[in-house]
Amino acid sequence: MISIRDVAERAGVAISTVSKVLNNYPYVSEDTKRRVRDAIHELNYIPNTIAAALSSKQTARAALLINLNTGTQVIDEITLQYIHGALSAAREADIEIITIFLSMINHMTPEEITRYLQSQGISGLIICGMTKDDKYLKQLIDSRVFKTVLVDVPLVNENTSTVWVNNAQAQYDVAKKTVLENKSRSVLYIEGKRNGYVSDERLRGMKRLAEELKLKLLVRNGEFSELKAREIAFRYAKNRDAVVCASDLMAIGAMNALIEMDIFRPVCGFDGITLMGYVGKQMNTVRQDFYNIASTAVAELKLLYEGNEGRNVYTKHELVKLYYKDVIV
Amino acid sequence: MISIRDVAERAGVAISTVSKVLNNYPYVSEDTKRRVRDAIHELNYIPNTIAAALSSKQTARAALLINLNTGTQVIDEITLQYIHGALSAAREADIEIITIFLSMINHMTPEEITRYLQSQGISGLIICGMTKDDKYLKQLIDSRVFKTVLVDVPLVNENTSTVWVNNAQAQYDVAKKTVLENKSRSVLYIEGKRNGYVSDERLRGMKRLAEELKLKLLVRNGEFSELKAREIAFRYAKNRDAVVCASDLMAIGAMNALIEMDIFRPVCGFDGITLMGYVGKQMNTVRQDFYNIASTAVAELKLLYEGNEGRNVYTKHELVKLYYKDVIV
DNA sequence: CTGTTAGCGCGTTCAG
DNA sequence: CTGAACGCGCTAACAG
């Protein structure tokens, strides 16, 4: 293993000088900077992150906390994109991220979690899939011990940022598109988990649209469950001329019910996942770029590390129409 | 941050003594051992893994290298289960694992990868989804620099183990069950990527069965692609009385083709994933427990760390019949 | 602007 | 069986 010392020797300077150019400290002459860089390059030197972490106390090591709703492919896709986006962005940003599933720590108290994470040199958190039931996580965030970026959960404080799409606006947009395309007058809205962070926002967007267009609106609670949405559609879709769902998974459930009832109603979802086995049908949906959301979260974390205050960040979204052909591979 | 020093003071012993009981070294009296343990407990002490890693040079820090075949939910589910299984098991086994997607390193040479990983204090590897095209990975393994556990890739050496299901036997079993249930005499076998590590094994199992039962066997290459399998089924399924596929994804493709042709043929797959939108049909498949496979891989890595030689490990599998109702959530 | 030095928290000889 | 002392590779004052 070639260390900072080797580089120093090669460049004919002190190791602290090497450290300084490594960390972009001021007060190093361009000349020595260049010599050090050359030495680094010639020796193919890569700094040992372990040693740096131990020494600096203020390293960019973070944990990606993920809630795994296992068993639903739709969720798997989203989860994996979160992970992929976060890890890739972290690599670019030179911050180390370790992945932790909530199931691995949800039996621990906030204090235990704090100590566990700190023992790993972790000073930052990115949390995906947190719900209002996660009381311990809430406490962890409130303790402000870690720089934290939340995805889809609007809890902002000095060192906690939130990254999400503008759910209210997106729901408004996609529902409006669907309604106008089909000249619908009455809408069945299948909402997500009541009292959930995003559900409320989406419902708000739907309500605004209903008011604006003077739609008849029936709201039912689908709990983000395919099965529930299916049942709701069976029961209420017949008398409405459009079904708007707060998630793609529920949209699939509703769509299947409509097919079984052999009636057509335009359906729209929310997520933009790739739908399997969804032959010959199409639907509007909000395409959220989960990879990008996670990347943005990493960028936000970096800002927090740099001393910025926590804030609320909206990521872009777009409206798309999904077809079966999208998923053949 | 409470350190080993605090524990030592509390227990009235030297730091090194604490370290010894922590790492289960011999020659520590039961009495001091107990006192140290008490102190650890009272102080809620958690060893700093960063410091330990820096100091010991031989830590259990490993990288989980994952090949992400993005875009197919089926694969997402498998990938996520691998990650989940590995991380959970690692946490239990007290080994640190960082997740790395191959896309993040596949532009690097083996030397660069080696140095990159070493700079992170990594001494072990678990590799999922490696193909024969991954030349650099092969070199990395051959270099024997890292203790390595491969999933589904039979390259064993002193410090490289392999974990996988017995593909030949499993393919034999599931095909046999399907054939016997339906009294089939001629079979269309849609194989996976030719020259792939697992495909060859599965084909071998199928051929053995065909010989034993004197089946007429037609083999076509589906490349693990849903679309390819679909096309192959359209072309060849009609004249056969069973379709055996080397993966669930291809089985779905074949099944959809059969539905469109409006003919029935028993189909069997290989994976045991949850199939969406697969209404009213059923099929035999080999259920691989990917979570368990990854856990086993971690256990194997631990054995390598403990000085054992690399070896070949088969994990359990079972035969199941999948229905649509399995996937409603 | 550059070099010296003291730790970070822990593992590991090696005397006692 | 126990403890003092050194060092892992690096950062961060502090002198020069």
mmCIF file with all atom_site columns, C-alpha atoms (C1' of nucleotides) in Angstrom, chain B residues 4 16 19 25 45 48 55, chain C residues 8-14:
data_model
loop_
_atom_site.group_PDB
_atom_site.id
_atom_site.type_symbol
_atom_site.label_atom_id
_atom_site.label_alt_id
_atom_site.label_comp_id
_atom_site.label_asym_id
_atom_site.label_entity_id
_atom_site.label_seq_id
_atom_site.pdbx_PDB_ins_code
_atom_site.Cartn_x
_atom_site.Cartn_y
_atom_site.Cartn_z
_atom_site.occupancy
_atom_site.B_iso_or_equiv
_atom_site.pdbx_formal_charge
_atom_site.auth_seq_id
_atom_site.auth_comp_id
_atom_site.auth_asym_id
_atom_site.auth_atom_id
_atom_site.pdbx_PDB_model_num
ATOM 1  C CA    . ILE B 1 4  ? -11.948 1.878   24.421 1.00 0.00 ? 4  ILE B CA    1
ATOM 2  C CA    . SER B 1 16 ? -5.040  -3.677  25.440 1.00 0.00 ? 16 SER B CA    1
ATOM 3  C CA    . SER B 1 19 ? -9.123  -5.070  23.085 1.00 0.00 ? 19 SER B CA    1
ATOM 4  C CA    . TYR B 1 25 ? -8.129  -13.482 22.624 1.00 0.00 ? 25 TYR B CA    1
ATOM 5  C CA    . TYR B 1 45 ? -19.682 1.090   24.227 1.00 0.00 ? 45 TYR B CA    1
ATOM 6  C CA    . ASN B 1 48 ? -15.153 2.253   16.337 1.00 0.00 ? 48 ASN B CA    1
ATOM 7  C CA    . SER B 1 55 ? -5.185  -0.502  12.961 1.00 0.00 ? 55 SER B CA    1
ATOM 8  C "C1'" . DC  C 2 8  ? -7.817  10.024  15.924 1.00 0.00 ? 8  DC  C "C1'" 1
ATOM 9  C "C1'" . DG  C 2 9  ? -9.264  4.899   18.276 1.00 0.00 ? 9  DG  C "C1'" 1
ATOM 10 C "C1'" . DC  C 2 10 ? -7.687  0.764   18.063 1.00 0.00 ? 10 DC  C "C1'" 1
ATOM 11 C "C1'" . DG  C 2 11 ? -4.614  -3.762  17.452 1.00 0.00 ? 11 DG  C "C1'" 1
ATOM 12 C "C1'" . DT  C 2 12 ? -0.455  -5.825  18.641 1.00 0.00 ? 12 DT  C "C1'" 1
ATOM 13 C "C1'" . DT  C 2 13 ? 4.039   -7.064  20.165 1.00 0.00 ? 13 DT  C "C1'" 1
ATOM 14 C "C1'" . DC  C 2 14 ? 6.811   -7.635  24.158 1.00 0.00 ? 14 DC  C "C1'" 1
#
